[in-house]
PDB file of C-alpha atoms in Angstrom:
ATOM      1  CA  MET A   1     -27.406  12.317  20.424  1.00 39.00           C
ATOM      2  CA  LYS A   2     -24.817  10.675  22.674  1.00 50.00           C
ATOM      3  CA  LYS A   3     -21.311  12.147  22.661  1.00 65.00           C
ATOM      4  CA  GLU A   4     -18.742   9.633  21.434  1.00 80.00           C
ATOM      5  CA  SER A   5     -16.277   8.363  24.004  1.00 92.00           C
ATOM      6  CA  PHE A   6     -12.540   8.934  24.077  1.00 94.00           C
ATOM      7  CA  LEU A   7     -11.842   5.290  23.262  1.00 95.00           C
ATOM      8  CA  SER A   8     -14.335   5.108  20.393  1.00 95.00           C
ATOM      9  CA  ASN A   9     -12.646   8.174  18.878  1.00 95.00           C
ATOM     10  CA  TYR A  10      -8.977   7.539  19.638  1.00 97.00           C
ATOM     11  CA  ARG A  11      -8.255   3.912  20.576  1.00 97.00           C
ATOM     12  CA  LYS A  12      -7.165   3.091  17.002  1.00 97.00           C
ATOM     13  CA  GLY A  13      -4.831   5.250  14.950  1.00 97.00           C
ATOM     14  CA  THR A  14      -2.038   5.081  12.438  1.00 98.00           C
ATOM     15  CA  PRO A  15       0.604   2.567  13.600  1.00 98.00           C
ATOM     16  CA  ASP A  16       3.786   4.088  15.074  1.00 98.00           C
ATOM     17  CA  SER A  17       2.445   7.625  14.972  1.00 98.00           C
ATOM     18  CA  VAL A  18       1.678  10.631  17.144  1.00 98.00           C
ATOM     19  CA  GLN A  19      -1.526  12.613  16.679  1.00 97.00           C
ATOM     20  CA  TYR A  20      -2.388  16.057  18.083  1.00 97.00           C
ATOM     21  CA  VAL A  21      -6.056  16.772  18.696  1.00 95.00           C
ATOM     22  CA  PRO A  22      -7.263  20.257  19.724  1.00 94.00           C
ATOM     23  CA  LEU A  23      -8.722  20.282  23.251  1.00 90.00           C
ATOM     24  CA  ASN A  24      -9.897  23.513  24.851  1.00 87.00           C
ATOM     25  CA  ASN A  25      -6.775  25.691  25.247  1.00 87.00           C
ATOM     26  CA  GLY A  26      -4.277  23.045  24.171  1.00 91.00           C
ATOM     27  CA  PHE A  27      -3.922  19.665  22.486  1.00 95.00           C
ATOM     28  CA  LEU A  28      -4.175  16.005  23.255  1.00 95.00           C
ATOM     29  CA  TYR A  29      -0.923  14.236  22.474  1.00 97.00           C
ATOM     30  CA  LEU A  30      -1.832  10.691  21.364  1.00 98.00           C
ATOM     31  CA  GLN A  31       0.869   8.104  20.699  1.00 98.00           C
ATOM     32  CA  TYR A  32       0.082   4.837  18.883  1.00 98.00           C
ATOM     33  CA  ASP A  33       2.001   1.552  18.931  1.00 98.00           C
ATOM     34  CA  CYS A  34       3.083  -0.624  16.001  1.00 97.00           C
ATOM     35  CA  GLU A  35      -0.411  -2.161  15.792  1.00 97.00           C
ATOM     36  CA  GLY A  36      -2.189   1.203  15.802  1.00 98.00           C
ATOM     37  CA  GLU A  37      -3.494   0.923  19.385  1.00 97.00           C
ATOM     38  CA  ILE A  38      -3.217   3.970  21.616  1.00 98.00           C
ATOM     39  CA  GLU A  39      -0.403   3.566  24.116  1.00 97.00           C
ATOM     40  CA  GLN A  40      -0.064   7.052  25.605  1.00 97.00           C
ATOM     41  CA  ALA A  41      -2.176  10.191  25.987  1.00 97.00           C
ATOM     42  CA  ALA A  42      -1.227  13.535  27.494  1.00 95.00           C
ATOM     43  CA  TYR A  43      -2.362  17.154  27.449  1.00 94.00           C
ATOM     44  CA  VAL A  44       0.083  19.679  25.980  1.00 93.00           C
ATOM     45  CA  ARG A  45      -0.288  23.441  25.616  1.00 91.00           C
ATOM     46  CA  LYS A  46       1.018  23.822  22.054  1.00 92.00           C
ATOM     47  CA  ASN A  47       0.683  21.795  18.875  1.00 94.00           C
ATOM     48  CA  ARG A  48       3.734  19.550  18.374  1.00 93.00           C
ATOM     49  CA  ASP A  49       4.838  19.818  22.024  1.00 93.00           C
ATOM     50  CA  GLU A  50       5.700  16.586  23.790  1.00 93.00           C
ATOM     51  CA  PRO A  51       4.679  15.881  27.367  1.00 93.00           C
ATOM     52  CA  GLY A  52       7.382  16.363  29.969  1.00 90.00           C
ATOM     53  CA  SER A  53       8.407  13.740  32.484  1.00 90.00           C
ATOM     54  CA  ASN A  54       6.539  15.633  35.230  1.00 90.00           C
ATOM     55  CA  ASP A  55       3.291  15.964  33.253  1.00 92.00           C
ATOM     56  CA  LEU A  56       0.377  13.662  34.032  1.00 93.00           C
ATOM     57  CA  GLN A  57      -0.090  11.038  31.333  1.00 95.00           C
ATOM     58  CA  LEU A  58      -2.239   8.009  30.574  1.00 96.00           C
ATOM     59  CA  TYR A  59      -0.450   4.779  29.663  1.00 96.00           C
ATOM     60  CA  PHE A  60      -2.531   2.070  27.986  1.00 96.00           C
ATOM     61  CA  MET A  61      -1.524  -1.588  28.393  1.00 94.00           C
ATOM     62  CA  TRP A  62      -4.103  -3.468  26.338  1.00 92.00           C
ATOM     63  CA  GLY A  63      -2.537  -6.905  26.829  1.00 87.00           C
ATOM     64  CA  ASN A  64      -3.255  -6.612  30.553  1.00 86.00           C
ATOM     65  CA  ASP A  65      -6.411  -4.507  30.105  1.00 88.00           C
ATOM     66  CA  MET A  66      -4.919  -1.776  32.310  1.00 91.00           C
ATOM     67  CA  VAL A  67      -4.583   1.968  32.046  1.00 94.00           C
ATOM     68  CA  THR A  68      -2.226   3.876  34.337  1.00 93.00           C
ATOM     69  CA  PHE A  69      -2.443   7.607  35.122  1.00 94.00           C
ATOM     70  CA  LYS A  70       0.799   9.106  36.441  1.00 93.00           C
ATOM     71  CA  THR A  71       3.801  11.185  35.497  1.00 91.00           C
ATOM     72  CA  GLU A  72       6.453   9.478  33.391  1.00 90.00           C
ATOM     73  CA  ASN A  73       8.919   9.295  36.279  1.00 87.00           C
ATOM     74  CA  GLY A  74       6.308   8.869  39.015  1.00 88.00           C
ATOM     75  CA  LEU A  75       6.408   5.858  41.302  1.00 86.00           C
ATOM     76  CA  SER A  76       2.730   6.146  42.160  1.00 88.00           C
ATOM     77  CA  GLY A  77      -0.476   6.988  40.401  1.00 90.00           C
ATOM     78  CA  GLU A  78      -3.914   5.683  39.656  1.00 93.00           C
ATOM     79  CA  GLN A  79      -4.529   2.497  37.714  1.00 91.00           C
ATOM     80  CA  TRP A  80      -7.737   1.293  36.070  1.00 93.00           C
ATOM     81  CA  SER A  81      -8.240  -2.452  35.723  1.00 90.00           C
ATOM     82  CA  ASN A  82     -11.262  -4.782  35.701  1.00 89.00           C
ATOM     83  CA  GLY A  83     -13.713  -1.912  36.165  1.00 92.00           C
ATOM     84  CA  TYR A  84     -11.953  -0.328  39.164  1.00 93.00           C
ATOM     85  CA  ALA A  85      -9.581   2.616  39.578  1.00 93.00           C
ATOM     86  CA  ASP A  86      -7.043   2.214  42.397  1.00 91.00           C
ATOM     87  CA  PHE A  87      -4.254   4.439  43.641  1.00 88.00           C
ATOM     88  CA  GLY A  88      -0.977   2.583  44.119  1.00 80.00           C
ATOM     89  CA  THR A  89       2.748   2.450  43.592  1.00 75.00           C
ATOM     90  CA  VAL A  90       4.893   0.632  41.070  1.00 59.00           C
ATOM     91  CA  TYR A  91       6.017  -1.685  43.871  1.00 59.00           C
ATOM     92  CA  GLU A  92       2.578  -3.190  44.464  1.00 57.00           C
ATOM     93  CA  THR A  93       1.446  -6.393  42.786  1.00 57.00           C
ATOM     94  CA  ASP A  94      -1.299  -6.334  40.182  1.00 55.00           C
ATOM     95  CA  ASP A  95      -3.017  -9.501  41.429  1.00 57.00           C
ATOM     96  CA  ALA A  96      -4.290  -8.092  44.729  1.00 57.00           C
ATOM     97  CA  PRO A  97      -8.056  -7.589  45.045  1.00 57.00           C
ATOM     98  CA  SER A  98      -9.183  -4.078  44.153  1.00 57.00           C
ATOM     99  CA  GLN A  99     -10.045  -1.646  46.924  1.00 69.00           C
ATOM    100  CA  GLY A 100     -10.663   1.176  44.464  1.00 85.00           C
ATOM    101  CA  LYS A 101     -13.781   2.816  43.130  1.00 90.00           C
ATOM    102  CA  LYS A 102     -15.887   1.064  40.513  1.00 94.00           C
ATOM    103  CA  ILE A 103     -15.960   3.277  37.418  1.00 95.00           C
ATOM    104  CA  ASP A 104     -16.453   2.970  33.674  1.00 95.00           C
ATOM    105  CA  LEU A 105     -13.159   3.270  31.777  1.00 96.00           C
ATOM    106  CA  ASP A 106     -14.325   6.119  29.523  1.00 95.00           C
ATOM    107  CA  VAL A 107     -15.705   8.063  32.493  1.00 96.00           C
ATOM    108  CA  TRP A 108     -12.419   7.593  34.330  1.00 96.00           C
ATOM    109  CA  ILE A 109     -10.378   8.645  31.275  1.00 96.00           C
ATOM    110  CA  SER A 110     -12.494  11.819  30.970  1.00 94.00           C
ATOM    111  CA  GLN A 111     -11.739  12.656  34.594  1.00 95.00           C
ATOM    112  CA  CYS A 112      -8.017  12.050  34.011  1.00 95.00           C
ATOM    113  CA  LEU A 113      -8.032  14.314  30.930  1.00 93.00           C
ATOM    114  CA  GLU A 114      -9.649  17.111  32.947  1.00 92.00           C
ATOM    115  CA  GLU A 115      -7.026  16.709  35.662  1.00 94.00           C
ATOM    116  CA  MET A 116      -4.223  16.737  33.054  1.00 93.00           C
ATOM    117  CA  GLU A 117      -5.474  20.008  31.646  1.00 90.00           C
ATOM    118  CA  ARG A 118      -5.793  21.610  35.107  1.00 90.00           C
ATOM    119  CA  ALA A 119      -2.258  20.499  36.030  1.00 88.00           C
ATOM    120  CA  ALA A 120      -0.631  21.579  32.741  1.00 82.00           C
ATOM    121  CA  PRO A 121       2.063  24.259  32.944  1.00 71.00           C
ATOM    122  CA  GLY A 122       0.479  27.685  32.612  1.00 60.00           C
ATOM    123  CA  ALA A 123      -3.002  26.342  33.369  1.00 56.00           C
ATOM    124  CA  GLY A 124      -3.800  29.450  35.424  1.00 47.00           C
ATOM    125  CA  LEU A 125      -2.889  31.813  32.566  1.00 40.00           C
ATOM    126  CA  ARG A 126      -6.026  31.548  30.417  1.00 36.00           C
TER     127      ARG A 126
END
């Protein structure tokens, strides 16, 4: 039986809500917009914690079909769009041809979630 993907499980939720989902030694923080679409995901150590501005986070922009992986205050990070994940800065334009790696969105999100967990505060204290 195929494991369900992150997006099939969590893309839709209760509008204007935050959900905490157990994940290994912590929780996924999932924030939903007014239409119930996921707009932010982060890994936190404790239930009801909020991600800090220096924690890696996923930002979903469904109108542009983009997902960005960076810290809240970061000026650079990785962005998935049109089947490719590119590293860039907030100063670059979105209409340039992709030089990134071709990757399925759910596969890329899984990799980002693993990196979030590894980078979380106290990650070495298991």
